[in-house]
Coordinates of C-alpha atoms in Angstrom, one line a residue:
X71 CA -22.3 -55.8 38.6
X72 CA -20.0 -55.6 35.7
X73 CA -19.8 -58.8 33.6
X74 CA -17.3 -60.2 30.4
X75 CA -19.3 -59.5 26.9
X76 CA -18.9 -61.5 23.9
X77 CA -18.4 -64.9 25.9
X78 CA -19.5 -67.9 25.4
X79 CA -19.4 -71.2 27.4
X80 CA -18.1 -74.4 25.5
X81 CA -19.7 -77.6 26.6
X82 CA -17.8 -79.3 29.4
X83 CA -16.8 -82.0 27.1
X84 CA -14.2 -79.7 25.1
X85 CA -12.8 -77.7 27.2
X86 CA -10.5 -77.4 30.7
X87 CA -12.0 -77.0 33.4
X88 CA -12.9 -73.4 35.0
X89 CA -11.2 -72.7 38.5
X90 CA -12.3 -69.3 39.0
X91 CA -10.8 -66.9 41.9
X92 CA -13.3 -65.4 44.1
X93 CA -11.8 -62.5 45.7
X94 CA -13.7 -61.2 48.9
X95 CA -12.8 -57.5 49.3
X96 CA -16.1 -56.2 50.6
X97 CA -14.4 -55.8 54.4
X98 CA -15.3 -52.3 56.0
X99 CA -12.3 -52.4 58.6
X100 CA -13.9 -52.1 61.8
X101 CA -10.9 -52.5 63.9
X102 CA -9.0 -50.5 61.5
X103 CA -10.9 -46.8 61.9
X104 CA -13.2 -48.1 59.1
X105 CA -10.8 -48.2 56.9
X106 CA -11.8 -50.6 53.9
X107 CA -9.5 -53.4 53.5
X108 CA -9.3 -53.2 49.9
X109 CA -8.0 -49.5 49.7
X110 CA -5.4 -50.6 52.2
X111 CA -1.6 -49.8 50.6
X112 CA 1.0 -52.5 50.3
X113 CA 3.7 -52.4 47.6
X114 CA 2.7 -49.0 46.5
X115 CA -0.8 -49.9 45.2
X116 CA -4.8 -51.0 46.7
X117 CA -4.2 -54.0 48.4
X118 CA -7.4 -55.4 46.7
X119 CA -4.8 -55.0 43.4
X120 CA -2.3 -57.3 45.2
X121 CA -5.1 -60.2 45.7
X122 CA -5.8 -59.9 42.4
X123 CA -2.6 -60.3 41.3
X124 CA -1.8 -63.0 43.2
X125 CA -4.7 -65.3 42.0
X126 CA -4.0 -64.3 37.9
X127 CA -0.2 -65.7 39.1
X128 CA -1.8 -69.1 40.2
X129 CA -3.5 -69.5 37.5
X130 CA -7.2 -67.9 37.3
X131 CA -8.3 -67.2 33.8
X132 CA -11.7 -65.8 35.7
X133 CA -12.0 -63.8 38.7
X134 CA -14.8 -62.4 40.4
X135 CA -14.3 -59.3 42.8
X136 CA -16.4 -59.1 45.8
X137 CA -16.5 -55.4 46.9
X138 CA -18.7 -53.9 49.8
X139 CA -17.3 -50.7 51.7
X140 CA -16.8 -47.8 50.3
X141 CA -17.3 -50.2 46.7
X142 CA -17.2 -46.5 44.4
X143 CA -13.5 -45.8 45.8
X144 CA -12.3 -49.0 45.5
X145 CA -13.4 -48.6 42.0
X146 CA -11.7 -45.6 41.3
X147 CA -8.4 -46.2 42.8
X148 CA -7.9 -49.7 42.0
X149 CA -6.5 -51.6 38.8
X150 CA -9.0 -54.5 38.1
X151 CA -8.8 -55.1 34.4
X152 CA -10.6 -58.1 33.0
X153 CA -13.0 -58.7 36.5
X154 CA -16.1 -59.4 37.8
X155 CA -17.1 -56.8 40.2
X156 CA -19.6 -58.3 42.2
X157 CA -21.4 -55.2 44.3
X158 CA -22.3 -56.6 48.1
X159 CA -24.9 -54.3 49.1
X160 CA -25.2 -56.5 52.5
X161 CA -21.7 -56.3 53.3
X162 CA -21.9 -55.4 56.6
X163 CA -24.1 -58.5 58.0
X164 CA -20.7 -60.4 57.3
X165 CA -18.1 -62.2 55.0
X166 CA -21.3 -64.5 54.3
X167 CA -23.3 -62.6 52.4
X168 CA -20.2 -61.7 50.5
X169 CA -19.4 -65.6 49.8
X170 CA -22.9 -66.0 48.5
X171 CA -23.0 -62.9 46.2
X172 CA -19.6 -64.4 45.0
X173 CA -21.2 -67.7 44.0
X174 CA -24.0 -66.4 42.6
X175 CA -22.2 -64.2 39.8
X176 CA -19.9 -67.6 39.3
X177 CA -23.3 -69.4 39.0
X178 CA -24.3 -66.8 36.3
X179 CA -21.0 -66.6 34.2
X180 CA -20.9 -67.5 30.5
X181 CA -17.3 -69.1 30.4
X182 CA -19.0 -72.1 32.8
X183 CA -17.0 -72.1 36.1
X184 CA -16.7 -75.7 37.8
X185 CA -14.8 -74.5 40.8
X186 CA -14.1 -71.0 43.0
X187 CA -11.1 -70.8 44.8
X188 CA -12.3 -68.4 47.9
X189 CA -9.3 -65.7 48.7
X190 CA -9.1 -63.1 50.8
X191 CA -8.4 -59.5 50.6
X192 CA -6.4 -59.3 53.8
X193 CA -3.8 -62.4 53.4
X194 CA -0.8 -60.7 51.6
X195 CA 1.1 -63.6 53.4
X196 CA -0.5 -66.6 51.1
X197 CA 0.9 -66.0 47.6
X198 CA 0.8 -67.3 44.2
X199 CA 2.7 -70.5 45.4
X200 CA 0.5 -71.3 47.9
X201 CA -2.8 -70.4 45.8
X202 CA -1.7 -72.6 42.8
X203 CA -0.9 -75.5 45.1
X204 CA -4.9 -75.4 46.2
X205 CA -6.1 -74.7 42.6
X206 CA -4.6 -77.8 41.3
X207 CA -6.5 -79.5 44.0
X208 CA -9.6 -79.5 41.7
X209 CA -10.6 -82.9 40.8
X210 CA -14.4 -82.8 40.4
X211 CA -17.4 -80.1 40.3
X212 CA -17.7 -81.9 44.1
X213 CA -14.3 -81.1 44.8
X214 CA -13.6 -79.8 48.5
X215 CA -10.3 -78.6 49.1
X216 CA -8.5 -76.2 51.7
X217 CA -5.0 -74.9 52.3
X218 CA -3.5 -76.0 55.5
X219 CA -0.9 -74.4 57.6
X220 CA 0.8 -76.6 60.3
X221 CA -2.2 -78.7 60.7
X222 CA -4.7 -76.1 61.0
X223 CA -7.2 -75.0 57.8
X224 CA -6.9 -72.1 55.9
X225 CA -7.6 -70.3 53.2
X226 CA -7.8 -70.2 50.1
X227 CA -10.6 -72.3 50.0
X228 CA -11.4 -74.6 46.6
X229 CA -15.4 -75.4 46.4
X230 CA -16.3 -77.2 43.5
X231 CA -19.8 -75.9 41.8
X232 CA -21.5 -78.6 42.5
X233 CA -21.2 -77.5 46.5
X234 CA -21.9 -74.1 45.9
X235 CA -25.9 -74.5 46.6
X236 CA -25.2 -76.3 50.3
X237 CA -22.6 -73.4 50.8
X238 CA -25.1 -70.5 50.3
X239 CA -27.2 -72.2 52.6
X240 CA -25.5 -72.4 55.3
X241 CA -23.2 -68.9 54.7
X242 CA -24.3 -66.6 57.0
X243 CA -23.0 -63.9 59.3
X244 CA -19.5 -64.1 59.8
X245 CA -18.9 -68.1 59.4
X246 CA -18.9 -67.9 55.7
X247 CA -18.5 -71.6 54.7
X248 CA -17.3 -72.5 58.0
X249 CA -20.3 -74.4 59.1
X250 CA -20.5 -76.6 55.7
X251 CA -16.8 -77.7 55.7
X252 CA -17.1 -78.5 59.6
X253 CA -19.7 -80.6 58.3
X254 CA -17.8 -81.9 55.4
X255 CA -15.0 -82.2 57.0
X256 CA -14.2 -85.3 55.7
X257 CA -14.8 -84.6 52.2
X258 CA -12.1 -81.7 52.0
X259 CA -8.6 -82.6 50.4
X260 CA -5.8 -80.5 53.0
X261 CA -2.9 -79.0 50.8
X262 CA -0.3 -78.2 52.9
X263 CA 1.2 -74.4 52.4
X264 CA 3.2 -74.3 55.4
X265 CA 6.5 -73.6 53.7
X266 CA 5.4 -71.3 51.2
X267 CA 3.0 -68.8 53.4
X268 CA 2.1 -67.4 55.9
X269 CA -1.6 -66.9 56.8
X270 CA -1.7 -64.0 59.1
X271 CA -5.0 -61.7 58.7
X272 CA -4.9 -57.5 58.3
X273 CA -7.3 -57.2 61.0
X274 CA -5.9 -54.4 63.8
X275 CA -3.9 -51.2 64.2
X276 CA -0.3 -53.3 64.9
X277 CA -1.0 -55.8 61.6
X278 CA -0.8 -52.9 59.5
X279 CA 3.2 -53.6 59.9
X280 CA 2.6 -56.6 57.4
X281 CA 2.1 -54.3 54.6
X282 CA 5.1 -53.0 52.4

């Protein structure tokens, strides 16, 4: 795991708060010839580049990089100055493991985080607009907060750190935090994104036309 030297982490009481991006990017592309998400081109460079960008342009100071498939590659090919690579060696069990791995290196870095805002690699739709809008949702270390589109929840996601212990627990398989927000439901703040994104997934052959 790479991690930022020559940091240190000021006491809560005189500084901003920490909303840190968590970027999961450890998809192996199943339904896409095994093609790893990350690697995937749009606008001329690694799309894992793009989600990057996106979340520095709304904001995040601090952003952690989950990578999985073919995690070497995406090293080599891809521009990710000033992250956290987080290494999933569990990738393939599902986007759970790669949401815990996530919080954990939050839980362990020096600037202090007090809330991830959960991204995903294959959304090029939801941009900086839309990602700020959630980020600014942060109220509280027990903040809950999701984007919504058209009534429905969405990603990103905003978990304060004092839910990240009850998300790990319950992150498994595919569902990532799915079971702890159905749980919480009532807890979660909905910021509506609707007319700023659009939050289809890079998940088949025909969505591949989403990319430029």
């Amino acid at each position: 795991m790479t991690t930022p030297e020559d940091l240190t982490s000021p006491s809560a009481s005189d500084r901003s708060p920490v909303v840190a991006g968590l970027l999961l990017a450890a998809g192996g592309g199943r339904r896409l010839g095994g093609r790893p998400k990350a690697l995937l081109v749009h606008r001329g460079r690694p799309l894992v580049e793009h989600a990057v960008g996106v979340l520095r342009a709304a904001g995040c100071e601090v952003v952690h990089v989950v990578l999985g498939a073919s995690a070497d590659v995406v090293r080599e090919r891809a521009e990710l100055p000033g992250c956290v690579l987080v290494e999933n060696p569990e990738w393939a069990a599902g986007m759970g493991s790669s949401l815990r791995a996530g919080l954990a290196s939050l839980a362990a870095d020096p600037r202090g985080v007090d809330a991830a805002l959960v991204f995903l690699v294959d959304q090029p739709g939801i941009g900086a607009e839309a990602v700020a809008r959630v980020r600014a949702a942060y109220g509280s270390r027990d903040s809950l907060a999701a984007a919504s589109y058209d009534g429905r929840r969405g990603h990103p996601v905003l978990f304060g750190a004092g839910r990240w212990a009850g998300i790990a627990e319950t992150a498994v398989g595919d569902r990532g935090a799915r079971d702890y927000l159905a749980a919480h439901r009532d807890a979660i703040t909905p910021v509506d994104c609707s007319d700023v994104a659009d939050p289809y997934d890079i998940d088949t052959e025909a969505d591949l036309s989403h990319l430029e």
